[in-house]
Amino acid sequence: MVAPLPQKPGEARAGVAHSPQILAAPVGCTNAVCGLVIAVETLEKLVAKKKQYLVTCDVAEENPVKVATLHLVDVGQLVVVARLGSLVGDAVVQSKDVGGHTTTGWLCDVTMLGWKGDSKTVATLPKTFAPGDSAPEEAPKGGVRELQVDALGNIIKNLELEELSAKPKLSKEDKKIAAMEAKAAREAKKNAANGETLDVAESGPRKPSKLELAKLKKDIKAKRAAGEEVYTDDELEAAGFIAE
C-alpha cells in the first residue's frame, strides 16, 4: 500500500486517481458579530455532567441573541456570536430548544473563527468593539481571556490584576521623582543603621535638594497648566528656599 502524501492545513486532500479531489473542511465563521453579555442563566440540564449556561447577548438588534454553552462568561463581557443562518465551518447555525429555551445563535470559541487557540477558549473582544460590530478575521492584540472558575462554577476575579490595570501610568517626571524618593529612603535607612543623624537645618532660606526642587517644579508646572501665573523664584522663596 502506498502511504498517503502529507497534507498542509487548508490544502485539498488527496483522493483516488482520476477522481475529484476532496476539499479540506472549511474553517472560520460567516456573519460573526460582537455581542455584549447582558444575562447568564444556569440551565438544569447537564451535558456530559457539566453545567450548561443560557447566555443572552446584545448585538445591536431589536432582539438579543440567546446561546446555550458550556463556557461560563461574565455579564458585561464582549464575546463573538454567530447568528441564525451563519456558517461555522460547514455547519449552519440553527435555532434549538434547550431546557425550554429557544436559542438563536452560537457562542464562538477561537477555533470556530480560525483564530489560534483551542475550543476551550471563548473568543472575546476588547472594549474598542461595540455590539453588532463584525468580528475580526484575526484575534485582537492582547489575545483572548478565559475566565477562571472554582469547583462550584463561580467566576474567580483576580482583584490584584484589576487594581494594577486600573492604576494610571506614571509620567517620566513622576517616575524620576519616585526614583529619587526611593533613593533618599534607602540613604536614610542606611544612615540610621550606621547611627548617623542628619544635621539640624539652619534657620533661614537654604538651597533645595534635587528631590525638593523636582517636586517644586512639578507643582509649578501644574499651576501653570491650570492657568495660574507663577514664577519659579517666588515659589522657591515661599517654600523657604534660596531663589536660583
mmCIF file of C-alpha atoms in Angstrom:
data_model
loop_
_atom_site.group_PDB
_atom_site.id
_atom_site.type_symbol
_atom_site.label_atom_id
_atom_site.label_comp_id
_atom_site.label_asym_id
_atom_site.label_seq_id
_atom_site.Cartn_x
_atom_site.Cartn_y
_atom_site.Cartn_z
ATOM 1 C CA MET A 1 0.000 0.000 0.000
ATOM 2 C CA VAL A 2 1.301 3.438 -0.912
ATOM 3 C CA ALA A 3 1.485 5.837 2.012
ATOM 4 C CA PRO A 4 -0.659 8.986 1.599
ATOM 5 C CA LEU A 5 1.098 12.238 0.835
ATOM 6 C CA PRO A 6 1.412 14.671 3.758
ATOM 7 C CA GLN A 7 -1.136 17.444 3.742
ATOM 8 C CA LYS A 8 -0.749 21.040 4.842
ATOM 9 C CA PRO A 9 -3.631 22.797 6.604
ATOM 10 C CA GLY A 10 -6.071 24.293 4.114
ATOM 11 C CA GLU A 11 -4.881 22.196 1.160
ATOM 12 C CA ALA A 12 -7.083 19.865 -0.831
ATOM 13 C CA ARG A 13 -6.983 16.321 0.480
ATOM 14 C CA ALA A 14 -5.730 13.699 -1.950
ATOM 15 C CA GLY A 15 -8.365 11.417 -3.462
ATOM 16 C CA VAL A 16 -8.332 8.310 -5.665
ATOM 17 C CA ALA A 17 -6.607 8.717 -9.029
ATOM 18 C CA HIS A 18 -8.880 10.190 -11.735
ATOM 19 C CA SER A 19 -11.483 11.071 -9.062
ATOM 20 C CA PRO A 20 -12.485 14.563 -7.854
ATOM 21 C CA GLN A 21 -10.310 15.984 -5.122
ATOM 22 C CA ILE A 22 -11.761 16.065 -1.627
ATOM 23 C CA LEU A 23 -11.507 19.623 -0.356
ATOM 24 C CA ALA A 24 -10.346 20.280 3.185
ATOM 25 C CA ALA A 25 -13.075 21.132 5.648
ATOM 26 C CA PRO A 26 -13.812 24.889 5.667
ATOM 27 C CA VAL A 27 -12.788 26.911 8.681
ATOM 28 C CA GLY A 28 -13.996 30.202 10.098
ATOM 29 C CA CYS A 29 -17.420 31.713 10.619
ATOM 30 C CA THR A 30 -19.583 33.912 8.416
ATOM 31 C CA ASN A 31 -21.592 36.783 9.831
ATOM 32 C CA ALA A 32 -19.974 36.575 13.276
ATOM 33 C CA VAL A 33 -20.546 39.714 15.350
ATOM 34 C CA CYS A 34 -19.632 41.236 18.678
ATOM 35 C CA GLY A 35 -22.131 40.569 21.452
ATOM 36 C CA LEU A 36 -22.378 42.208 24.859
ATOM 37 C CA VAL A 37 -23.311 39.662 27.531
ATOM 38 C CA ILE A 38 -26.363 41.043 29.367
ATOM 39 C CA ALA A 39 -27.563 37.914 31.190
ATOM 40 C CA VAL A 40 -26.264 34.476 32.178
ATOM 41 C CA GLU A 41 -28.537 31.709 33.453
ATOM 42 C CA THR A 42 -27.565 28.216 34.588
ATOM 43 C CA LEU A 43 -29.659 25.525 32.902
ATOM 44 C CA GLU A 44 -30.860 22.461 34.785
ATOM 45 C CA LYS A 45 -29.896 20.044 32.008
ATOM 46 C CA LEU A 46 -26.286 18.875 32.242
ATOM 47 C CA VAL A 47 -24.136 17.939 29.251
ATOM 48 C CA ALA A 48 -21.602 15.192 29.973
ATOM 49 C CA LYS A 49 -22.053 16.006 33.693
ATOM 50 C CA LYS A 50 -21.071 19.621 33.035
ATOM 51 C CA LYS A 51 -23.095 22.747 33.701
ATOM 52 C CA GLN A 52 -24.732 24.404 30.724
ATOM 53 C CA TYR A 53 -25.494 28.119 30.527
ATOM 54 C CA LEU A 54 -28.023 30.217 28.642
ATOM 55 C CA VAL A 55 -26.265 33.426 27.647
ATOM 56 C CA THR A 56 -28.150 36.455 26.340
ATOM 57 C CA CYS A 57 -26.155 38.861 24.159
ATOM 58 C CA ASP A 58 -26.962 42.328 22.873
ATOM 59 C CA VAL A 59 -25.946 42.543 19.192
ATOM 60 C CA ALA A 60 -27.471 45.986 18.471
ATOM 61 C CA GLU A 61 -30.652 44.481 17.034
ATOM 62 C CA GLU A 62 -34.273 44.519 18.201
ATOM 63 C CA ASN A 63 -33.974 41.071 19.761
ATOM 64 C CA PRO A 64 -30.876 39.874 21.638
ATOM 65 C CA VAL A 65 -29.197 36.595 20.696
ATOM 66 C CA LYS A 66 -29.595 33.663 23.090
ATOM 67 C CA VAL A 67 -26.986 30.906 23.080
ATOM 68 C CA ALA A 68 -26.546 27.711 25.086
ATOM 69 C CA THR A 69 -22.961 26.930 26.002
ATOM 70 C CA LEU A 70 -20.715 25.020 28.382
ATOM 71 C CA HIS A 71 -18.466 28.090 28.635
ATOM 72 C CA LEU A 72 -19.027 30.384 31.601
ATOM 73 C CA VAL A 73 -18.868 34.046 30.643
ATOM 74 C CA ASP A 74 -19.484 37.152 32.708
ATOM 75 C CA VAL A 75 -22.139 39.844 32.316
ATOM 76 C CA GLY A 76 -20.553 42.865 30.632
ATOM 77 C CA GLN A 77 -18.057 40.786 28.673
ATOM 78 C CA LEU A 78 -17.730 41.278 24.909
ATOM 79 C CA VAL A 79 -17.870 37.950 23.072
ATOM 80 C CA VAL A 80 -18.283 36.750 19.483
ATOM 81 C CA VAL A 81 -21.592 35.182 18.477
ATOM 82 C CA ALA A 82 -22.769 33.526 15.267
ATOM 83 C CA ARG A 83 -26.376 34.421 14.463
ATOM 84 C CA LEU A 84 -29.003 32.229 12.815
ATOM 85 C CA GLY A 85 -28.032 31.280 9.266
ATOM 86 C CA SER A 86 -24.311 31.814 9.848
ATOM 87 C CA LEU A 87 -21.874 29.176 8.650
ATOM 88 C CA VAL A 88 -19.419 27.849 11.235
ATOM 89 C CA GLY A 89 -17.082 25.683 9.205
ATOM 90 C CA ASP A 90 -19.556 23.696 7.122
ATOM 91 C CA ALA A 91 -22.340 23.760 9.767
ATOM 92 C CA VAL A 92 -25.318 26.118 9.605
ATOM 93 C CA VAL A 93 -26.361 27.857 12.830
ATOM 94 C CA GLN A 94 -29.971 26.910 13.555
ATOM 95 C CA SER A 95 -32.349 27.533 16.440
ATOM 96 C CA LYS A 96 -32.623 24.805 19.046
ATOM 97 C CA ASP A 97 -34.748 24.074 22.112
ATOM 98 C CA VAL A 98 -32.556 23.732 25.198
ATOM 99 C CA GLY A 99 -34.260 23.232 28.527
ATOM 100 C CA GLY A 100 -37.386 25.031 27.382
ATOM 101 C CA HIS A 101 -35.427 27.927 25.897
ATOM 102 C CA THR A 102 -35.048 28.612 22.165
ATOM 103 C CA THR A 103 -31.514 29.501 21.153
ATOM 104 C CA THR A 104 -30.903 31.956 18.315
ATOM 105 C CA GLY A 105 -27.168 31.631 17.822
ATOM 106 C CA TRP A 106 -23.897 30.100 18.909
ATOM 107 C CA LEU A 107 -21.198 31.389 21.215
ATOM 108 C CA CYS A 108 -17.935 31.231 19.264
ATOM 109 C CA ASP A 109 -14.696 29.821 20.574
ATOM 110 C CA VAL A 110 -11.396 30.707 18.915
ATOM 111 C CA THR A 111 -11.317 27.603 16.712
ATOM 112 C CA MET A 112 -14.705 28.460 15.181
ATOM 113 C CA LEU A 113 -13.249 31.752 13.941
ATOM 114 C CA GLY A 114 -9.986 30.251 12.741
ATOM 115 C CA TRP A 115 -8.038 32.062 15.474
ATOM 116 C CA LYS A 116 -5.103 30.482 17.248
ATOM 117 C CA GLY A 117 -6.061 28.512 20.348
ATOM 118 C CA ASP A 118 -8.338 25.641 21.282
ATOM 119 C CA SER A 119 -12.054 25.060 21.706
ATOM 120 C CA LYS A 120 -11.780 25.622 25.457
ATOM 121 C CA THR A 121 -11.200 29.344 24.933
ATOM 122 C CA VAL A 122 -14.127 31.681 24.256
ATOM 123 C CA ALA A 123 -13.496 34.340 21.607
ATOM 124 C CA THR A 124 -13.579 37.659 23.466
ATOM 125 C CA LEU A 125 -13.099 41.216 22.227
ATOM 126 C CA PRO A 126 -11.630 44.378 23.778
ATOM 127 C CA LYS A 127 -13.664 47.458 24.686
ATOM 128 C CA THR A 128 -12.819 49.060 21.331
ATOM 129 C CA PHE A 129 -15.583 46.888 19.825
ATOM 130 C CA ALA A 130 -19.294 47.599 20.157
ATOM 131 C CA PRO A 131 -22.304 45.245 19.983
ATOM 132 C CA GLY A 132 -23.101 44.380 16.377
ATOM 133 C CA ASP A 133 -19.583 45.053 15.049
ATOM 134 C CA SER A 134 -18.224 42.389 12.719
ATOM 135 C CA ALA A 135 -15.752 40.019 14.343
ATOM 136 C CA PRO A 136 -12.149 40.482 13.132
ATOM 137 C CA GLU A 137 -10.506 37.844 10.964
ATOM 138 C CA GLU A 138 -7.682 37.503 13.474
ATOM 139 C CA ALA A 139 -7.608 37.591 17.263
ATOM 140 C CA PRO A 140 -7.226 41.192 18.502
ATOM 141 C CA LYS A 141 -3.932 42.250 20.036
ATOM 142 C CA GLY A 142 -3.682 41.200 23.639
ATOM 143 C CA GLY A 143 -5.248 37.828 22.893
ATOM 144 C CA VAL A 144 -8.403 36.446 24.423
ATOM 145 C CA ARG A 145 -9.272 35.879 28.066
ATOM 146 C CA GLU A 146 -10.731 32.716 29.525
ATOM 147 C CA LEU A 147 -12.471 33.258 32.864
ATOM 148 C CA GLN A 148 -11.254 31.133 35.761
ATOM 149 C CA VAL A 149 -13.913 29.356 37.831
ATOM 150 C CA ASP A 150 -13.890 27.494 41.139
ATOM 151 C CA ALA A 151 -15.241 23.999 41.865
ATOM 152 C CA LEU A 152 -18.790 25.373 42.133
ATOM 153 C CA GLY A 153 -18.604 27.169 38.811
ATOM 154 C CA ASN A 154 -18.261 30.651 40.300
ATOM 155 C CA ILE A 155 -16.101 33.168 38.452
ATOM 156 C CA ILE A 156 -12.794 33.916 40.167
ATOM 157 C CA LYS A 157 -11.810 37.530 39.676
ATOM 158 C CA ASN A 158 -8.170 38.466 40.022
ATOM 159 C CA LEU A 159 -8.577 41.664 42.028
ATOM 160 C CA GLU A 160 -4.826 42.253 42.109
ATOM 161 C CA LEU A 161 -4.631 42.339 38.312
ATOM 162 C CA GLU A 162 -7.731 44.546 38.116
ATOM 163 C CA GLU A 163 -6.177 47.022 40.536
ATOM 164 C CA LEU A 164 -2.907 47.056 38.605
ATOM 165 C CA SER A 165 -4.661 47.660 35.303
ATOM 166 C CA ALA A 166 -6.682 50.486 36.900
ATOM 167 C CA LYS A 167 -3.588 52.366 38.069
ATOM 168 C CA PRO A 168 -2.730 55.349 35.820
ATOM 169 C CA LYS A 169 0.602 55.286 34.028
ATOM 170 C CA LEU A 170 3.270 57.455 35.585
ATOM 171 C CA SER A 171 4.837 60.250 33.561
ATOM 172 C CA LYS A 172 8.618 60.480 33.154
ATOM 173 C CA GLU A 173 8.572 63.287 35.708
ATOM 174 C CA ASP A 174 6.670 61.181 38.248
ATOM 175 C CA LYS A 175 8.979 58.209 37.655
ATOM 176 C CA LYS A 176 12.019 60.442 38.212
ATOM 177 C CA ILE A 177 10.607 61.785 41.489
ATOM 178 C CA ALA A 178 9.645 58.265 42.643
ATOM 179 C CA ALA A 179 13.188 57.045 41.930
ATOM 180 C CA MET A 180 14.676 59.975 43.863
ATOM 181 C CA GLU A 181 12.338 59.330 46.814
ATOM 182 C CA ALA A 182 13.315 55.667 46.861
ATOM 183 C CA LYS A 183 16.997 56.602 46.811
ATOM 184 C CA ALA A 184 16.527 59.105 49.646
ATOM 185 C CA ALA A 185 14.681 56.473 51.689
ATOM 186 C CA ARG A 186 17.492 53.957 51.174
ATOM 187 C CA GLU A 187 20.116 56.505 52.209
ATOM 188 C CA ALA A 188 18.119 57.468 55.310
ATOM 189 C CA LYS A 189 17.760 53.798 56.294
ATOM 190 C CA LYS A 190 21.494 53.221 55.746
ATOM 191 C CA ASN A 191 22.411 56.263 57.852
ATOM 192 C CA ALA A 192 20.087 55.159 60.644
ATOM 193 C CA ALA A 193 21.658 51.691 60.647
ATOM 194 C CA ASN A 194 25.102 53.277 60.991
ATOM 195 C CA GLY A 195 23.950 55.512 63.830
ATOM 196 C CA GLU A 196 24.305 58.652 61.757
ATOM 197 C CA THR A 197 21.900 61.545 62.208
ATOM 198 C CA LEU A 198 21.008 64.319 59.841
ATOM 199 C CA ASP A 199 22.335 67.803 60.600
ATOM 200 C CA VAL A 200 19.753 70.156 62.042
ATOM 201 C CA ALA A 201 18.641 72.534 59.330
ATOM 202 C CA GLU A 202 19.905 76.075 59.716
ATOM 203 C CA SER A 203 17.364 78.831 60.160
ATOM 204 C CA GLY A 204 16.661 80.942 57.092
ATOM 205 C CA PRO A 205 16.496 80.124 53.389
ATOM 206 C CA ARG A 206 18.568 77.224 52.129
ATOM 207 C CA LYS A 207 19.343 75.572 48.831
ATOM 208 C CA PRO A 208 16.759 72.899 47.916
ATOM 209 C CA SER A 209 17.800 69.299 47.371
ATOM 210 C CA LYS A 210 17.370 67.732 43.950
ATOM 211 C CA LEU A 211 14.229 65.947 45.145
ATOM 212 C CA GLU A 212 12.719 69.089 46.670
ATOM 213 C CA LEU A 213 13.476 71.064 43.505
ATOM 214 C CA ALA A 214 11.926 68.389 41.293
ATOM 215 C CA LYS A 215 8.709 68.356 43.361
ATOM 216 C CA LEU A 216 8.532 72.152 43.374
ATOM 217 C CA LYS A 217 8.951 72.337 39.590
ATOM 218 C CA LYS A 218 6.191 69.756 39.191
ATOM 219 C CA ASP A 219 3.848 71.887 41.319
ATOM 220 C CA ILE A 220 4.740 74.986 39.298
ATOM 221 C CA LYS A 221 4.027 73.137 36.058
ATOM 222 C CA ALA A 222 0.605 72.039 37.364
ATOM 223 C CA LYS A 223 -0.288 75.600 38.441
ATOM 224 C CA ARG A 224 0.673 76.997 35.050
ATOM 225 C CA ALA A 225 -1.356 74.283 33.312
ATOM 226 C CA ALA A 226 -4.337 75.421 35.424
ATOM 227 C CA GLY A 227 -3.886 78.981 34.152
ATOM 228 C CA GLU A 228 -2.083 80.494 37.142
ATOM 229 C CA GLU A 229 0.747 82.985 36.618
ATOM 230 C CA VAL A 230 3.599 81.783 38.795
ATOM 231 C CA TYR A 231 7.331 82.444 38.899
ATOM 232 C CA THR A 232 9.957 79.934 39.970
ATOM 233 C CA ASP A 233 11.861 82.357 42.200
ATOM 234 C CA ASP A 234 8.710 83.387 44.053
ATOM 235 C CA GLU A 235 7.737 79.763 44.616
ATOM 236 C CA LEU A 236 11.226 78.910 45.868
ATOM 237 C CA GLU A 237 11.182 81.790 48.348
ATOM 238 C CA ALA A 238 7.646 80.912 49.515
ATOM 239 C CA ALA A 239 8.843 77.357 50.231
ATOM 240 C CA GLY A 240 11.778 78.650 52.265
ATOM 241 C CA PHE A 241 14.474 78.042 49.643
ATOM 242 C CA ILE A 242 17.090 80.276 48.088
ATOM 243 C CA ALA A 243 15.970 81.519 44.666
ATOM 244 C CA GLU A 244 18.078 80.300 41.766
#
